[in-house]
Each structure stands twice: as structure tokens, then as C-alpha cells.
């Protein structure tokens, strides 16, 4: 069932798209959620999984093809968003919603988290002298890449906690994970 098709327009101005990702919103207000550090860490780890797949794949492809560092970073960011949204959509689709609604949920749930992670981990990779040019067989490349993901996780977790506490970010996907 696609929740988008069954939502009524809220006279307070909440669009059907927003209502689809905030099924408990009333009159344009998002529910506040008690956000624990464990919830934030789990949301960040979920997001990091998709980001890491895309990030590593982008770095490996860009490095192996000898792309310029900027092109490698752009490729890594693009793939991180694709895989990050894809993993979220996979879980939401299992709850029985349509592709359009699943995409809206993924965009609402992960955009800020992925953007922050990508900013942090790519800035880290670029900041480590020689890491981007070290090559796939270099310990420097892999150590810097792993450290960049750790830094992204540690610095994004408080942001996700703040988002969840305000009914945003991963909070919009929470009920879909339990509907399965």
C-alpha cells in the first residue's frame, strides 16, 4: 500500500509528501522523540553503512582509474548518496509502501546525515597528506579511508541525535522498520 495515495491534505499546510513521511504529524508539527545516544548511534551506523559502500567504491574506482582527486571525491559522494538512500529504501519497501513514498522517506531520513558524513570523510581524506594519491595497495590509503569513516561516524552521531529528538532524520523511518 502506498501511503502517499491515502493521505489527506492537511489544512495547516502539510503537503501529502510531508505527511507520508510524518504519519503522526498534526497541523504541521513533527512529533518530538526521546532520542538516546544508542538510537542516534544506530541511525548513524545505518547511514554509515550505505555511505561507506559508496565512499569506498568511489575511492577505489577513482583511484584505480587515475581520476583527479576532485573527480574521485565527486564520484564517492554520488555513490554514497545512491547506496545510502538505497539501503533505507530497501527497508521501507519491505514495510509495504510504494517506491515513491519509500524514496521520500529515504530523502527525509538520510539527506542531512549523508551530507554531513560526506563532508567530513572526504575533507579528512583530502586533508591527510598523500592519502588520495597513495594507491589501492597503500596502507596509507586504507588507513586514511577507515579513519575518515570513523571521524564521520563520531561527528555525525550527535547531529542525528538532535534530528531524531525533533522528529526529523532517521525518526521518519523508524515506524517503517517496525511495521515489517
JSON list of N, CA, C and O in Angstrom, two decimals, residues 11-48:
[
{"chain": "A", "resi": 11, "resn": "UNK", "atom": "N", "xyz": [-5.04, 20.85, 6.27]},
{"chain": "A", "resi": 11, "resn": "UNK", "atom": "CA", "xyz": [-5.33, 22.26, 6.06]},
{"chain": "A", "resi": 11, "resn": "UNK", "atom": "C", "xyz": [-4.28, 23.19, 6.67]},
{"chain": "A", "resi": 11, "resn": "UNK", "atom": "O", "xyz": [-4.21, 24.35, 6.33]},
{"chain": "A", "resi": 12, "resn": "UNK", "atom": "N", "xyz": [-3.45, 22.70, 7.56]},
{"chain": "A", "resi": 12, "resn": "UNK", "atom": "CA", "xyz": [-2.42, 23.54, 8.17]},
{"chain": "A", "resi": 12, "resn": "UNK", "atom": "C", "xyz": [-1.22, 23.71, 7.25]},
{"chain": "A", "resi": 12, "resn": "UNK", "atom": "O", "xyz": [-0.25, 24.36, 7.60]},
{"chain": "A", "resi": 13, "resn": "UNK", "atom": "N", "xyz": [-1.26, 23.10, 6.07]},
{"chain": "A", "resi": 13, "resn": "UNK", "atom": "CA", "xyz": [-0.20, 23.31, 5.11]},
{"chain": "A", "resi": 13, "resn": "UNK", "atom": "C", "xyz": [0.80, 22.17, 5.00]},
{"chain": "A", "resi": 13, "resn": "UNK", "atom": "O", "xyz": [1.79, 22.31, 4.32]},
{"chain": "A", "resi": 14, "resn": "UNK", "atom": "N", "xyz": [0.56, 21.05, 5.64]},
{"chain": "A", "resi": 14, "resn": "UNK", "atom": "CA", "xyz": [1.46, 19.92, 5.49]},
{"chain": "A", "resi": 14, "resn": "UNK", "atom": "C", "xyz": [1.10, 19.23, 4.19]},
{"chain": "A", "resi": 14, "resn": "UNK", "atom": "O", "xyz": [-0.02, 18.79, 4.00]},
{"chain": "A", "resi": 15, "resn": "UNK", "atom": "N", "xyz": [2.05, 19.17, 3.28]},
{"chain": "A", "resi": 15, "resn": "UNK", "atom": "CA", "xyz": [1.79, 18.55, 1.99]},
{"chain": "A", "resi": 15, "resn": "UNK", "atom": "C", "xyz": [1.62, 17.05, 2.15]},
{"chain": "A", "resi": 15, "resn": "UNK", "atom": "O", "xyz": [2.10, 16.46, 3.12]},
{"chain": "A", "resi": 16, "resn": "UNK", "atom": "N", "xyz": [0.97, 16.42, 1.19]},
{"chain": "A", "resi": 16, "resn": "UNK", "atom": "CA", "xyz": [0.85, 14.96, 1.26]},
{"chain": "A", "resi": 16, "resn": "UNK", "atom": "C", "xyz": [2.21, 14.27, 1.32]},
{"chain": "A", "resi": 16, "resn": "UNK", "atom": "O", "xyz": [2.36, 13.25, 1.95]},
{"chain": "A", "resi": 17, "resn": "UNK", "atom": "N", "xyz": [3.22, 14.84, 0.64]},
{"chain": "A", "resi": 17, "resn": "UNK", "atom": "CA", "xyz": [4.55, 14.24, 0.68]},
{"chain": "A", "resi": 17, "resn": "UNK", "atom": "C", "xyz": [5.13, 14.28, 2.09]},
{"chain": "A", "resi": 17, "resn": "UNK", "atom": "O", "xyz": [5.70, 13.30, 2.55]},
{"chain": "A", "resi": 18, "resn": "UNK", "atom": "N", "xyz": [4.98, 15.40, 2.77]},
{"chain": "A", "resi": 18, "resn": "UNK", "atom": "CA", "xyz": [5.48, 15.51, 4.14]},
{"chain": "A", "resi": 18, "resn": "UNK", "atom": "C", "xyz": [4.67, 14.60, 5.05]},
{"chain": "A", "resi": 18, "resn": "UNK", "atom": "O", "xyz": [5.21, 13.92, 5.91]},
{"chain": "A", "resi": 19, "resn": "UNK", "atom": "N", "xyz": [3.36, 14.56, 4.85]},
{"chain": "A", "resi": 19, "resn": "UNK", "atom": "CA", "xyz": [2.51, 13.70, 5.68]},
{"chain": "A", "resi": 19, "resn": "UNK", "atom": "C", "xyz": [2.89, 12.24, 5.49]},
{"chain": "A", "resi": 19, "resn": "UNK", "atom": "O", "xyz": [2.82, 11.45, 6.43]},
{"chain": "A", "resi": 20, "resn": "UNK", "atom": "N", "xyz": [3.33, 11.87, 4.28]},
{"chain": "A", "resi": 20, "resn": "UNK", "atom": "CA", "xyz": [3.72, 10.48, 4.02]},
{"chain": "A", "resi": 20, "resn": "UNK", "atom": "C", "xyz": [4.92, 10.07, 4.85]},
{"chain": "A", "resi": 20, "resn": "UNK", "atom": "O", "xyz": [5.04, 8.92, 5.23]},
{"chain": "A", "resi": 21, "resn": "UNK", "atom": "N", "xyz": [5.81, 10.99, 5.12]},
{"chain": "A", "resi": 21, "resn": "UNK", "atom": "CA", "xyz": [6.99, 10.65, 5.91]},
{"chain": "A", "resi": 21, "resn": "UNK", "atom": "C", "xyz": [6.83, 11.03, 7.37]},
{"chain": "A", "resi": 21, "resn": "UNK", "atom": "O", "xyz": [7.68, 10.75, 8.18]},
{"chain": "A", "resi": 22, "resn": "UNK", "atom": "N", "xyz": [5.71, 11.67, 7.69]},
{"chain": "A", "resi": 22, "resn": "UNK", "atom": "CA", "xyz": [5.41, 12.04, 9.07]},
{"chain": "A", "resi": 22, "resn": "UNK", "atom": "C", "xyz": [3.97, 11.65, 9.37]},
{"chain": "A", "resi": 22, "resn": "UNK", "atom": "O", "xyz": [3.12, 12.51, 9.56]},
{"chain": "A", "resi": 23, "resn": "UNK", "atom": "N", "xyz": [3.67, 10.38, 9.39]},
{"chain": "A", "resi": 23, "resn": "UNK", "atom": "CA", "xyz": [2.28, 9.98, 9.52]},
{"chain": "A", "resi": 23, "resn": "UNK", "atom": "C", "xyz": [1.63, 10.40, 10.83]},
{"chain": "A", "resi": 23, "resn": "UNK", "atom": "O", "xyz": [0.43, 10.41, 10.94]},
{"chain": "A", "resi": 24, "resn": "UNK", "atom": "N", "xyz": [2.41, 10.77, 11.84]},
{"chain": "A", "resi": 24, "resn": "UNK", "atom": "CA", "xyz": [1.83, 11.18, 13.11]},
{"chain": "A", "resi": 24, "resn": "UNK", "atom": "C", "xyz": [1.85, 12.69, 13.30]},
{"chain": "A", "resi": 24, "resn": "UNK", "atom": "O", "xyz": [1.58, 13.18, 14.37]},
{"chain": "A", "resi": 25, "resn": "UNK", "atom": "N", "xyz": [2.20, 13.44, 12.24]},
{"chain": "A", "resi": 25, "resn": "UNK", "atom": "CA", "xyz": [2.26, 14.89, 12.35]},
{"chain": "A", "resi": 25, "resn": "UNK", "atom": "C", "xyz": [0.84, 15.46, 12.37]},
{"chain": "A", "resi": 25, "resn": "UNK", "atom": "O", "xyz": [-0.04, 14.99, 11.67]},
{"chain": "A", "resi": 26, "resn": "UNK", "atom": "N", "xyz": [0.63, 16.45, 13.17]},
{"chain": "A", "resi": 26, "resn": "UNK", "atom": "CA", "xyz": [-0.66, 17.10, 13.27]},
{"chain": "A", "resi": 26, "resn": "UNK", "atom": "C", "xyz": [-0.46, 18.59, 13.08]},
{"chain": "A", "resi": 26, "resn": "UNK", "atom": "O", "xyz": [0.36, 19.22, 13.76]},
{"chain": "A", "resi": 27, "resn": "UNK", "atom": "N", "xyz": [-1.20, 19.16, 12.14]},
{"chain": "A", "resi": 27, "resn": "UNK", "atom": "CA", "xyz": [-1.17, 20.60, 11.89]},
{"chain": "A", "resi": 27, "resn": "UNK", "atom": "C", "xyz": [0.24, 21.11, 11.67]},
{"chain": "A", "resi": 27, "resn": "UNK", "atom": "O", "xyz": [0.63, 22.15, 12.19]},
{"chain": "A", "resi": 28, "resn": "UNK", "atom": "N", "xyz": [1.02, 20.38, 10.89]},
{"chain": "A", "resi": 28, "resn": "UNK", "atom": "CA", "xyz": [2.35, 20.83, 10.51]},
{"chain": "A", "resi": 28, "resn": "UNK", "atom": "C", "xyz": [3.42, 20.64, 11.57]},
{"chain": "A", "resi": 28, "resn": "UNK", "atom": "O", "xyz": [4.56, 21.03, 11.38]},
{"chain": "A", "resi": 29, "resn": "UNK", "atom": "N", "xyz": [3.10, 20.04, 12.68]},
{"chain": "A", "resi": 29, "resn": "UNK", "atom": "CA", "xyz": [4.07, 19.85, 13.75]},
{"chain": "A", "resi": 29, "resn": "UNK", "atom": "C", "xyz": [4.63, 18.43, 13.70]},
{"chain": "A", "resi": 29, "resn": "UNK", "atom": "O", "xyz": [3.89, 17.48, 13.54]},
{"chain": "A", "resi": 30, "resn": "UNK", "atom": "N", "xyz": [5.92, 18.31, 13.88]},
{"chain": "A", "resi": 30, "resn": "UNK", "atom": "CA", "xyz": [6.54, 17.00, 13.98]},
{"chain": "A", "resi": 30, "resn": "UNK", "atom": "C", "xyz": [6.54, 16.58, 15.43]},
{"chain": "A", "resi": 30, "resn": "UNK", "atom": "O", "xyz": [6.70, 17.40, 16.32]},
{"chain": "A", "resi": 31, "resn": "UNK", "atom": "N", "xyz": [6.36, 15.28, 15.62]},
{"chain": "A", "resi": 31, "resn": "UNK", "atom": "CA", "xyz": [6.41, 14.76, 16.98]},
{"chain": "A", "resi": 31, "resn": "UNK", "atom": "C", "xyz": [7.82, 14.83, 17.52]},
{"chain": "A", "resi": 31, "resn": "UNK", "atom": "O", "xyz": [8.78, 14.53, 16.83]},
{"chain": "A", "resi": 32, "resn": "UNK", "atom": "N", "xyz": [7.95, 15.21, 18.77]},
{"chain": "A", "resi": 32, "resn": "UNK", "atom": "CA", "xyz": [9.25, 15.16, 19.44]},
{"chain": "A", "resi": 32, "resn": "UNK", "atom": "C", "xyz": [9.46, 13.72, 19.87]},
{"chain": "A", "resi": 32, "resn": "UNK", "atom": "O", "xyz": [8.54, 13.03, 20.27]},
{"chain": "A", "resi": 33, "resn": "UNK", "atom": "N", "xyz": [10.67, 13.26, 19.77]},
{"chain": "A", "resi": 33, "resn": "UNK", "atom": "CA", "xyz": [11.01, 11.89, 20.11]},
{"chain": "A", "resi": 33, "resn": "UNK", "atom": "C", "xyz": [12.11, 11.90, 21.15]},
{"chain": "A", "resi": 33, "resn": "UNK", "atom": "O", "xyz": [13.01, 12.73, 21.09]},
{"chain": "A", "resi": 34, "resn": "UNK", "atom": "N", "xyz": [12.01, 11.00, 22.10]},
{"chain": "A", "resi": 34, "resn": "UNK", "atom": "CA", "xyz": [13.12, 10.85, 23.04]},
{"chain": "A", "resi": 34, "resn": "UNK", "atom": "C", "xyz": [14.25, 10.18, 22.28]},
{"chain": "A", "resi": 34, "resn": "UNK", "atom": "O", "xyz": [14.11, 9.05, 21.82]},
{"chain": "A", "resi": 35, "resn": "UNK", "atom": "N", "xyz": [15.34, 10.89, 22.14]},
{"chain": "A", "resi": 35, "resn": "UNK", "atom": "CA", "xyz": [16.47, 10.37, 21.35]},
{"chain": "A", "resi": 35, "resn": "UNK", "atom": "C", "xyz": [17.60, 10.00, 22.28]},
{"chain": "A", "resi": 35, "resn": "UNK", "atom": "O", "xyz": [18.19, 10.86, 22.92]},
{"chain": "A", "resi": 36, "resn": "UNK", "atom": "N", "xyz": [17.89, 8.73, 22.35]},
{"chain": "A", "resi": 36, "resn": "UNK", "atom": "CA", "xyz": [19.01, 8.26, 23.16]},
{"chain": "A", "resi": 36, "resn": "UNK", "atom": "C", "xyz": [20.26, 8.24, 22.29]},
{"chain": "A", "resi": 36, "resn": "UNK", "atom": "O", "xyz": [20.19, 8.27, 21.06]},
{"chain": "A", "resi": 37, "resn": "UNK", "atom": "N", "xyz": [21.40, 8.16, 22.95]},
{"chain": "A", "resi": 37, "resn": "UNK", "atom": "CA", "xyz": [22.65, 8.03, 22.21]},
{"chain": "A", "resi": 37, "resn": "UNK", "atom": "C", "xyz": [22.67, 6.71, 21.44]},
{"chain": "A", "resi": 37, "resn": "UNK", "atom": "O", "xyz": [23.21, 6.64, 20.33]},
{"chain": "A", "resi": 38, "resn": "UNK", "atom": "N", "xyz": [22.06, 5.68, 22.00]},
{"chain": "A", "resi": 38, "resn": "UNK", "atom": "CA", "xyz": [22.01, 4.39, 21.31]},
{"chain": "A", "resi": 38, "resn": "UNK", "atom": "C", "xyz": [21.19, 4.49, 20.02]},
{"chain": "A", "resi": 38, "resn": "UNK", "atom": "O", "xyz": [21.59, 3.93, 18.98]},
{"chain": "A", "resi": 39, "resn": "UNK", "atom": "N", "xyz": [20.07, 5.20, 20.07]},
{"chain": "A", "resi": 39, "resn": "UNK", "atom": "CA", "xyz": [19.26, 5.40, 18.87]},
{"chain": "A", "resi": 39, "resn": "UNK", "atom": "C", "xyz": [20.05, 6.17, 17.81]},
{"chain": "A", "resi": 39, "resn": "UNK", "atom": "O", "xyz": [20.04, 5.82, 16.63]},
{"chain": "A", "resi": 40, "resn": "UNK", "atom": "N", "xyz": [20.71, 7.22, 18.26]},
{"chain": "A", "resi": 40, "resn": "UNK", "atom": "CA", "xyz": [21.49, 8.05, 17.34]},
{"chain": "A", "resi": 40, "resn": "UNK", "atom": "C", "xyz": [22.64, 7.26, 16.73]},
{"chain": "A", "resi": 40, "resn": "UNK", "atom": "O", "xyz": [22.90, 7.36, 15.53]},
{"chain": "A", "resi": 41, "resn": "UNK", "atom": "N", "xyz": [23.31, 6.46, 17.55]},
{"chain": "A", "resi": 41, "resn": "UNK", "atom": "CA", "xyz": [24.41, 5.64, 17.04]},
{"chain": "A", "resi": 41, "resn": "UNK", "atom": "C", "xyz": [23.90, 4.61, 16.04]},
{"chain": "A", "resi": 41, "resn": "UNK", "atom": "O", "xyz": [24.54, 4.38, 15.00]},
{"chain": "A", "resi": 42, "resn": "UNK", "atom": "N", "xyz": [22.76, 3.99, 16.33]},
{"chain": "A", "resi": 42, "resn": "UNK", "atom": "CA", "xyz": [22.19, 3.01, 15.41]},
{"chain": "A", "resi": 42, "resn": "UNK", "atom": "C", "xyz": [21.81, 3.67, 14.09]},
{"chain": "A", "resi": 42, "resn": "UNK", "atom": "O", "xyz": [22.06, 3.12, 13.01]},
{"chain": "A", "resi": 43, "resn": "UNK", "atom": "N", "xyz": [21.18, 4.84, 14.15]},
{"chain": "A", "resi": 43, "resn": "UNK", "atom": "CA", "xyz": [20.81, 5.57, 12.93]},
{"chain": "A", "resi": 43, "resn": "UNK", "atom": "C", "xyz": [22.05, 5.96, 12.14]},
{"chain": "A", "resi": 43, "resn": "UNK", "atom": "O", "xyz": [22.08, 5.84, 10.92]},
{"chain": "A", "resi": 44, "resn": "UNK", "atom": "N", "xyz": [23.08, 6.42, 12.85]},
{"chain": "A", "resi": 44, "resn": "UNK", "atom": "CA", "xyz": [24.31, 6.83, 12.19]},
{"chain": "A", "resi": 44, "resn": "UNK", "atom": "C", "xyz": [25.01, 5.63, 11.57]},
{"chain": "A", "resi": 44, "resn": "UNK", "atom": "O", "xyz": [25.52, 5.71, 10.44]},
{"chain": "A", "resi": 45, "resn": "UNK", "atom": "N", "xyz": [25.02, 4.51, 12.27]},
{"chain": "A", "resi": 45, "resn": "UNK", "atom": "CA", "xyz": [25.64, 3.30, 11.73]},
{"chain": "A", "resi": 45, "resn": "UNK", "atom": "C", "xyz": [24.91, 2.82, 10.48]},
{"chain": "A", "resi": 45, "resn": "UNK", "atom": "O", "xyz": [25.52, 2.41, 9.50]},
{"chain": "A", "resi": 46, "resn": "UNK", "atom": "N", "xyz": [23.58, 2.90, 10.52]},
{"chain": "A", "resi": 46, "resn": "UNK", "atom": "CA", "xyz": [22.78, 2.52, 9.35]},
{"chain": "A", "resi": 46, "resn": "UNK", "atom": "C", "xyz": [23.15, 3.41, 8.17]},
{"chain": "A", "resi": 46, "resn": "UNK", "atom": "O", "xyz": [23.40, 2.93, 7.06]},
{"chain": "A", "resi": 47, "resn": "UNK", "atom": "N", "xyz": [23.20, 4.71, 8.42]},
{"chain": "A", "resi": 47, "resn": "UNK", "atom": "CA", "xyz": [23.55, 5.66, 7.38]},
{"chain": "A", "resi": 47, "resn": "UNK", "atom": "C", "xyz": [24.99, 5.43, 6.91]},
{"chain": "A", "resi": 47, "resn": "UNK", "atom": "O", "xyz": [25.28, 5.47, 5.71]},
{"chain": "A", "resi": 48, "resn": "UNK", "atom": "N", "xyz": [25.87, 5.20, 7.85]},
{"chain": "A", "resi": 48, "resn": "UNK", "atom": "CA", "xyz": [27.28, 4.99, 7.53]},
{"chain": "A", "resi": 48, "resn": "UNK", "atom": "C", "xyz": [27.48, 3.76, 6.65]},
{"chain": "A", "resi": 48, "resn": "UNK", "atom": "O", "xyz": [28.36, 3.75, 5.79]}
]
